[in-house]
Amino acid sequence: MIPYGRQDISQADIDAVVEVLQSDFLTQGPQVPLFEESIAGYTGAVHAVAVNSATSALHIACLALDLGPGDWLWTSPITFVASANCARYCGASVDFVDIDADTGNLSLPALEDKLRRAELANCLPKIVVPVHLSGQSCEMAGLAELAARYGFRVIEDASHAIGGRYRDAPVGNCAYSDITVFSFHPVKIITTGEGGMATCNDAALAESMRLLRSHGVTRDPSLMTAPAHGPWYYEQITLGFNYRMTDLQAALGLSQLQRIDEFIPLRHAVADRYDQALADLPLKLPRRMKDSYSSLHLYIVRIDTADSALSHREIFDALRERGIGVNLHYIPVHTQPYYQQQGVEYDPLPESAAYYREAISLPMYHHLGKDQQEQVIAALREVFGQPE
Ligand SMILES: *Cc1c(COP(=O)(O)O)cnc(C)c1O
């Protein structure tokens, strides 16, 4: 089976991890701050806080922005459940904004419409989480204008999007948001095994997230309530978690980051090849918007159900039978049993529903071989009865 995504581990990556294993620190050593500095440098953000997953990063980002019971977080339903769960960890409620049909990202017109209604009902969101689906940035400038007008904060779920750019600047620089979150799960652009990062430009937010990722414990005298009793002294000043990244993971991340600017153009070459080879099939190919340079985490096609003799499910099954590890990103989150049990009456989200009836993620990773990609293309053409 050709998978839809796969990590690429080099000898240099292995050597970097082994070197940490032979060193004094497996965790809380020098590698994590080095990785943080490198991600800050790469994205242009002032601060970067490493954690053990993007899910943890989303959680502490919400806490740092004071999300709590009685508050609302809005996101788009075409995402992984973690984009919404972060609000529930904080006791806040979640509502969903429909997607843009071309990009699968949160629709700004739908958001504006929902904000207008929420203002009248006095239930505006405290946080909106735009998800950069498949690595293509949302329209962040327009979103930032709405954030200023309606007074909400913005956390970018850029789990797919490290290496992507928006308006010629790296995703993660937080020019239009409070915090950006990245994932380093093995299927993502670069990996640390498990791992995540939150970037921001605000020192207080970064400080707060650093405390929350490590038990709420500090050794910084300026944050303590009492003078130190001695050199052993630390204080717990808030309730935090153990969300720390290990030095093994950070070393892997540092090594992977050195190759990211090779990975992304290779992903674009894979996408270009799909664009050409699939153009005449009854498929909607992914639109690449002019304001953003996608990291191309995913290559999502949509079945033109009106034009295709086979159903979505039949096409999906036929591809899997031919050894093509297609997938579906994602099941609309608000339809999950857990979110159906929340007692929230969600708006109809017709674009998300249409997306779910049509979307298929094709294999997409930078080292997908030419032969393998030809296999994917041949299988698709065969399934549609249009062999090359
Ligand atoms: C992968 C992913 C996450 C969660 O990332 P982890 O690092 O596995 O916690 C969150 N949001 C989106 C959109 C993702 O794709």
Coordinates of C-alpha atoms and ligand atoms in Angstrom, one line a residue:
M1 CA 0.0 0.0 0.0
I2 CA 1.3 3.4 -0.9
P3 CA 0.5 5.5 2.1
Y4 CA -1.0 9.0 2.0
G5 CA 1.9 10.4 3.9
R6 CA 5.2 9.3 5.3
Q7 CA 8.2 10.6 7.2
D8 CA 11.7 10.8 5.8
I9 CA 14.5 10.0 8.3
S10 CA 18.0 10.6 7.2
Q11 CA 21.3 9.3 8.6
A12 CA 21.9 12.8 9.9
D13 CA 18.6 12.6 11.8
I14 CA 19.6 9.3 13.4
D15 CA 23.0 10.6 14.3
A16 CA 21.5 13.7 16.0
V17 CA 19.2 11.5 18.2
V18 CA 22.0 9.1 19.0
E19 CA 24.2 12.0 20.1
V20 CA 21.5 13.1 22.6
L21 CA 21.2 9.5 23.9
Q22 CA 24.9 9.6 24.6
S23 CA 24.8 13.0 26.3
D24 CA 23.9 14.0 29.9
F25 CA 20.3 15.2 29.1
L26 CA 17.5 13.2 27.5
T27 CA 15.1 16.0 28.4
Q28 CA 15.4 19.6 29.6
G29 CA 18.8 19.9 28.1
P30 CA 20.2 22.2 25.4
Q31 CA 18.3 20.8 22.4
V32 CA 14.8 22.1 23.2
P33 CA 15.9 25.8 23.5
L34 CA 18.0 25.4 20.3
F35 CA 15.0 23.9 18.4
E36 CA 12.8 26.7 19.8
E37 CA 15.2 29.4 18.6
S38 CA 15.5 27.7 15.2
I39 CA 11.7 27.6 14.7
A40 CA 11.4 31.2 15.9
G41 CA 14.1 32.1 13.4
Y42 CA 12.6 30.1 10.6
T43 CA 9.1 31.5 11.1
G44 CA 10.1 35.0 12.1
A45 CA 8.2 34.8 15.4
V46 CA 9.7 36.4 18.5
H47 CA 9.0 33.4 20.8
A48 CA 8.6 29.7 20.2
V49 CA 7.5 27.2 22.9
A50 CA 8.1 23.5 22.3
V51 CA 5.7 20.9 23.6
N52 CA 5.0 17.2 23.2
S53 CA 2.2 17.6 20.6
A54 CA 0.2 20.2 18.7
T55 CA -2.8 19.1 20.8
S56 CA -0.9 20.2 23.9
A57 CA 0.1 23.4 22.2
L58 CA -3.5 24.2 21.4
H59 CA -4.5 23.5 25.0
I60 CA -1.9 25.8 26.6
A61 CA -2.5 28.5 23.9
C62 CA -6.2 28.5 24.9
L63 CA -5.3 28.7 28.6
A64 CA -2.8 31.5 28.0
L65 CA -5.5 33.5 26.2
D66 CA -7.8 32.9 29.3
L67 CA -10.3 30.7 27.7
G68 CA -12.6 29.2 30.3
P69 CA -16.2 28.1 31.2
G70 CA -18.8 30.3 29.6
D71 CA -16.5 31.2 26.7
W72 CA -16.8 30.2 23.0
L73 CA -14.2 29.0 20.6
W74 CA -15.0 28.8 16.9
T75 CA -13.2 26.7 14.3
S76 CA -14.0 25.1 11.0
P77 CA -15.4 21.5 11.0
I78 CA -13.0 20.2 8.3
T79 CA -10.1 19.6 10.7
F80 CA -8.7 17.1 13.1
V81 CA -10.7 16.9 16.4
A82 CA -7.9 18.5 18.3
S83 CA -8.6 22.0 16.9
A84 CA -11.9 21.9 18.8
N85 CA -11.0 19.7 21.8
C86 CA -8.6 22.4 23.1
A87 CA -11.7 24.5 24.1
R88 CA -13.4 21.6 25.9
Y89 CA -10.2 21.0 28.0
C90 CA -10.7 24.5 29.2
G91 CA -14.4 24.0 29.9
A92 CA -15.4 26.4 27.1
S93 CA -17.9 25.6 24.3
V94 CA -17.2 25.0 20.7
D95 CA -19.1 26.2 17.6
F96 CA -18.3 25.8 13.9
V97 CA -18.0 28.1 10.9
D98 CA -18.5 26.7 7.4
I99 CA -15.6 26.3 4.9
D100 CA -14.7 28.0 1.7
A101 CA -15.6 25.6 -1.1
D102 CA -12.3 26.2 -3.0
T103 CA -9.8 25.8 -0.2
G104 CA -11.6 23.9 2.6
N105 CA -10.4 26.6 5.0
L106 CA -12.7 28.6 7.3
S107 CA -14.9 30.9 5.1
L108 CA -14.6 34.6 6.0
P109 CA -18.0 35.5 4.6
A110 CA -19.5 32.7 6.7
L111 CA -17.5 33.9 9.7
E112 CA -18.6 37.5 9.3
D113 CA -22.3 36.5 9.0
K114 CA -22.0 34.3 12.1
L115 CA -20.3 37.1 14.0
R116 CA -23.1 39.6 13.2
R117 CA -25.7 37.1 14.5
A118 CA -23.6 36.3 17.6
E119 CA -23.2 40.0 18.4
L120 CA -27.0 40.4 18.5
A121 CA -27.3 37.3 20.7
N122 CA -24.5 38.5 22.9
C123 CA -22.4 35.3 22.4
L124 CA -19.3 36.4 20.5
P125 CA -16.4 34.0 20.5
K126 CA -13.3 34.6 22.6
I127 CA -11.1 32.7 20.3
V128 CA -11.3 31.7 16.6
V129 CA -9.0 28.9 15.3
P130 CA -8.4 29.0 11.6
V131 CA -7.0 25.8 10.3
H132 CA -4.6 26.0 7.3
L133 CA -6.0 22.9 5.6
S134 CA -3.4 20.9 3.7
G135 CA -0.8 23.7 4.3
Q136 CA -2.5 26.5 2.6
S137 CA -3.0 29.5 4.8
C138 CA -6.4 31.0 5.6
E139 CA -7.1 34.6 4.5
M140 CA -5.4 35.9 7.7
A141 CA -5.5 39.6 6.9
G142 CA -9.3 39.6 6.5
L143 CA -9.5 37.4 9.7
A144 CA -7.4 39.9 11.6
E145 CA -9.7 42.7 10.6
L146 CA -12.7 40.8 11.9
A147 CA -10.8 40.0 15.1
A148 CA -10.1 43.7 15.7
R149 CA -13.8 44.6 15.0
Y150 CA -15.4 41.9 17.1
G151 CA -12.7 41.6 19.8
F152 CA -11.7 37.9 19.5
R153 CA -8.3 36.3 19.7
V154 CA -6.8 34.1 17.0
I155 CA -4.9 30.8 17.3
E156 CA -3.7 29.5 13.9
D157 CA -3.8 25.7 13.7
A158 CA -0.9 25.4 11.3
S159 CA -0.3 21.7 12.1
H160 CA -0.1 21.2 8.3
A161 CA 1.6 24.4 7.4
I162 CA 5.2 24.7 8.6
G163 CA 7.2 25.8 5.5
G164 CA 4.1 27.5 4.0
R165 CA 3.9 31.2 3.3
Y166 CA 1.2 33.8 3.4
R167 CA 1.7 37.2 1.6
D168 CA 5.4 36.3 1.1
A169 CA 6.1 35.8 4.8
P170 CA 6.3 32.5 6.7
V171 CA 3.3 31.0 8.3
G172 CA 3.9 31.2 12.1
N173 CA 5.2 34.8 12.2
C174 CA 1.9 35.7 13.9
A175 CA 1.5 38.9 11.9
Y176 CA -2.2 38.3 11.9
S177 CA -2.8 36.2 15.0
D178 CA -1.9 35.8 18.7
I179 CA -0.4 32.3 18.6
T180 CA 0.4 29.8 15.8
V181 CA 0.6 26.1 16.5
F182 CA 2.6 23.5 14.6
S183 CA 2.6 19.7 14.7
F184 CA 5.6 17.4 14.3
H185 CA 3.6 14.1 14.1
P186 CA 5.3 11.8 11.5
V187 CA 2.7 12.4 8.8
K188 CA 3.3 16.2 9.0
I189 CA 6.0 18.2 7.0
I190 CA 8.8 17.6 9.5
T191 CA 8.7 15.3 12.5
T192 CA 9.9 14.8 16.1
G193 CA 8.0 11.5 16.5
E194 CA 5.4 13.3 18.6
G195 CA 5.8 17.0 19.1
G196 CA 4.4 20.5 18.7
M197 CA 5.3 24.1 18.9
A198 CA 3.5 27.4 19.7
T199 CA 4.9 30.6 18.3
C200 CA 3.9 34.2 19.3
N201 CA 5.3 37.7 19.5
D202 CA 4.1 38.5 23.0
A203 CA 6.5 37.9 25.9
A204 CA 3.7 37.4 28.5
L205 CA 1.9 34.8 26.3
A206 CA 5.2 32.9 25.8
E207 CA 5.9 33.1 29.6
S208 CA 2.5 31.8 30.4
M209 CA 2.8 28.9 27.9
R210 CA 6.2 28.0 29.3
L211 CA 4.7 27.7 32.8
L212 CA 1.7 25.7 31.7
R213 CA 3.8 23.1 29.8
S214 CA 5.8 22.4 32.9
H215 CA 3.5 22.0 35.9
G216 CA 3.1 25.7 36.5
V217 CA 6.5 25.6 38.3
T218 CA 9.1 28.4 38.0
R219 CA 12.6 29.0 39.1
D220 CA 12.5 32.7 38.0
P221 CA 12.8 34.9 41.1
S222 CA 10.8 37.7 39.4
L223 CA 7.7 35.4 39.2
M224 CA 7.9 34.0 42.8
T225 CA 5.8 35.2 45.7
A226 CA 8.6 34.7 48.3
P227 CA 12.4 35.0 48.4
A228 CA 14.1 31.7 47.5
H229 CA 14.7 29.5 50.6
G230 CA 17.9 28.2 49.0
P231 CA 19.3 27.0 45.7
W232 CA 16.8 24.1 45.6
Y233 CA 13.9 26.5 45.6
Y234 CA 11.1 26.6 43.0
E235 CA 7.5 27.7 43.2
Q236 CA 4.3 26.4 41.6
I237 CA 2.4 29.5 40.8
T238 CA -0.3 28.1 38.6
L239 CA -1.7 24.7 37.6
G240 CA 0.3 23.3 34.7
F241 CA 0.9 20.0 32.9
N242 CA 3.8 17.9 31.8
Y243 CA 3.7 18.8 28.1
R244 CA 7.4 19.0 27.7
M245 CA 9.3 18.0 24.5
T246 CA 12.3 15.7 25.1
D247 CA 15.8 16.6 23.9
L248 CA 15.7 13.5 21.7
Q249 CA 12.7 14.9 19.9
A250 CA 14.1 18.4 19.7
A251 CA 17.4 17.0 18.2
L252 CA 15.4 15.2 15.6
G253 CA 13.3 18.3 14.9
L254 CA 16.4 20.5 14.5
S255 CA 17.9 18.0 12.1
Q256 CA 14.7 17.7 10.1
L257 CA 14.3 21.5 10.0
Q258 CA 17.6 21.8 8.1
R259 CA 16.0 20.0 5.2
I260 CA 12.5 21.6 5.2
D261 CA 13.4 23.9 2.3
E262 CA 14.2 20.9 0.2
F263 CA 11.0 19.1 1.2
I264 CA 8.5 21.7 0.2
P265 CA 9.6 22.3 -3.4
L266 CA 9.6 18.5 -3.9
R267 CA 6.0 18.4 -2.6
H268 CA 5.1 21.1 -5.2
A269 CA 6.7 18.9 -7.9
V270 CA 4.5 16.0 -6.8
A271 CA 1.4 18.3 -6.9
D272 CA 2.3 19.7 -10.3
R273 CA 2.5 16.2 -11.7
Y274 CA -0.9 15.3 -10.2
D275 CA -2.3 18.6 -11.6
Q276 CA -1.2 17.7 -15.1
A277 CA -2.0 14.0 -15.1
L278 CA -5.5 14.3 -13.5
A279 CA -6.8 17.4 -15.2
D280 CA -9.2 15.6 -17.6
L281 CA -10.8 13.3 -14.9
P282 CA -14.1 14.2 -13.2
L283 CA -12.2 15.6 -10.2
K284 CA -11.9 19.0 -8.7
L285 CA -8.2 19.4 -8.1
P286 CA -6.9 21.5 -5.2
R287 CA -6.8 25.3 -5.8
R288 CA -3.6 27.0 -4.9
M289 CA -4.5 30.6 -3.9
K290 CA -2.3 33.4 -5.0
D291 CA -1.8 35.0 -1.6
S292 CA -0.3 31.8 -0.1
Y293 CA 2.4 29.3 -0.8
S294 CA 1.2 26.0 0.5
S295 CA 3.4 23.6 2.3
L296 CA 1.3 20.9 0.6
H297 CA 0.9 18.6 3.5
L298 CA -2.0 17.0 1.7
Y299 CA -3.2 16.8 -1.9
I300 CA -7.0 16.6 -1.6
V301 CA -9.1 16.0 -4.7
R302 CA -12.9 16.2 -4.8
I303 CA -15.0 13.8 -6.8
D304 CA -17.3 15.5 -9.3
T305 CA -20.2 13.4 -8.2
A306 CA -22.5 14.8 -11.0
D307 CA -20.0 13.7 -13.6
S308 CA -18.8 10.4 -12.2
A309 CA -20.5 7.1 -12.7
L310 CA -19.0 5.8 -9.5
S311 CA -19.9 7.0 -6.0
H312 CA -17.3 8.6 -3.6
R313 CA -17.2 5.4 -1.6
E314 CA -16.8 3.2 -4.7
I315 CA -13.9 5.3 -5.9
F316 CA -12.3 5.2 -2.5
D317 CA -12.6 1.4 -2.1
A318 CA -11.4 0.8 -5.7
L319 CA -8.3 2.8 -5.0
R320 CA -7.6 1.0 -1.7
E321 CA -8.1 -2.3 -3.5
R322 CA -5.4 -1.2 -6.0
G323 CA -2.9 -0.5 -3.1
I324 CA -3.4 3.2 -3.1
G325 CA -3.6 4.4 0.6
V326 CA -6.1 7.1 0.0
N327 CA -7.6 8.8 3.1
L328 CA -10.2 11.3 4.0
H329 CA -9.3 14.5 5.8
Y330 CA -11.6 15.1 7.6
I331 CA -15.0 13.9 9.0
P332 CA -16.7 17.2 9.9
V333 CA -16.0 17.5 13.6
H334 CA -19.4 18.8 14.6
T335 CA -20.9 15.4 13.4
Q336 CA -18.8 13.4 15.8
P337 CA -20.9 11.8 18.5
Y338 CA -19.1 13.7 21.2
Y339 CA -19.9 17.1 19.6
Q340 CA -23.5 16.0 18.9
Q341 CA -23.8 15.4 22.7
Q342 CA -22.8 19.0 23.6
G343 CA -26.3 20.5 23.5
V344 CA -25.2 23.1 21.0
E345 CA -27.4 23.7 18.0
Y346 CA -24.9 24.0 15.1
D347 CA -25.8 26.0 12.0
P348 CA -26.3 24.0 8.9
L349 CA -22.8 23.8 7.3
P350 CA -23.6 22.8 3.7
E351 CA -20.1 23.4 2.3
S352 CA -18.5 21.1 4.9
A353 CA -21.2 18.5 4.2
A354 CA -20.5 18.7 0.4
Y355 CA -16.8 18.4 1.1
Y356 CA -17.2 15.3 3.1
R357 CA -19.2 13.7 0.3
E358 CA -16.5 14.4 -2.2
A359 CA -13.0 14.6 -0.7
I360 CA -10.1 12.1 -1.1
S361 CA -6.5 12.6 0.0
L362 CA -4.1 11.2 -2.5
P363 CA -0.6 10.0 -1.4
M364 CA 1.5 13.1 -0.9
Y365 CA 5.0 13.2 0.6
H366 CA 8.1 14.8 -0.8
H367 CA 9.9 11.5 -1.4
L368 CA 7.0 9.8 -3.1
G369 CA 8.8 8.1 -6.0
K370 CA 8.0 8.8 -9.6
D371 CA 7.0 5.2 -10.2
Q372 CA 4.8 5.2 -7.1
Q373 CA 3.1 8.4 -8.3
E374 CA 2.6 6.9 -11.7
Q375 CA 0.9 3.9 -10.0
V376 CA -1.5 6.3 -8.2
I377 CA -2.3 8.1 -11.4
A378 CA -2.8 4.9 -13.4
A379 CA -5.1 3.5 -10.7
L380 CA -7.2 6.7 -10.7
R381 CA -7.4 6.7 -14.5
E382 CA -8.4 3.0 -14.5
V383 CA -11.1 3.6 -11.8
F384 CA -12.6 6.4 -13.9
G385 CA -12.4 4.2 -17.0
Q386 CA -10.0 6.6 -18.7
P387 CA -6.7 4.7 -18.9
E388 CA -3.7 6.6 -20.3
Ligands
LIG1 C1 -2.2 16.6 13.4 C2 -3.1 17.7 13.7 C3 -3.3 18.2 15.0 C4 -2.8 17.5 16.2 O1 -1.4 17.3 16.1 P1 -0.6 16.4 17.2 O2 0.8 16.9 17.1 O3 -0.8 15.0 16.7 O4 -1.2 16.6 18.5 C5 -4.1 19.3 15.2 N1 -4.7 19.9 14.2 C6 -4.6 19.5 12.9 C7 -5.2 20.2 11.8 C8 -3.8 18.4 12.6 O5 -3.6 17.9 11.4

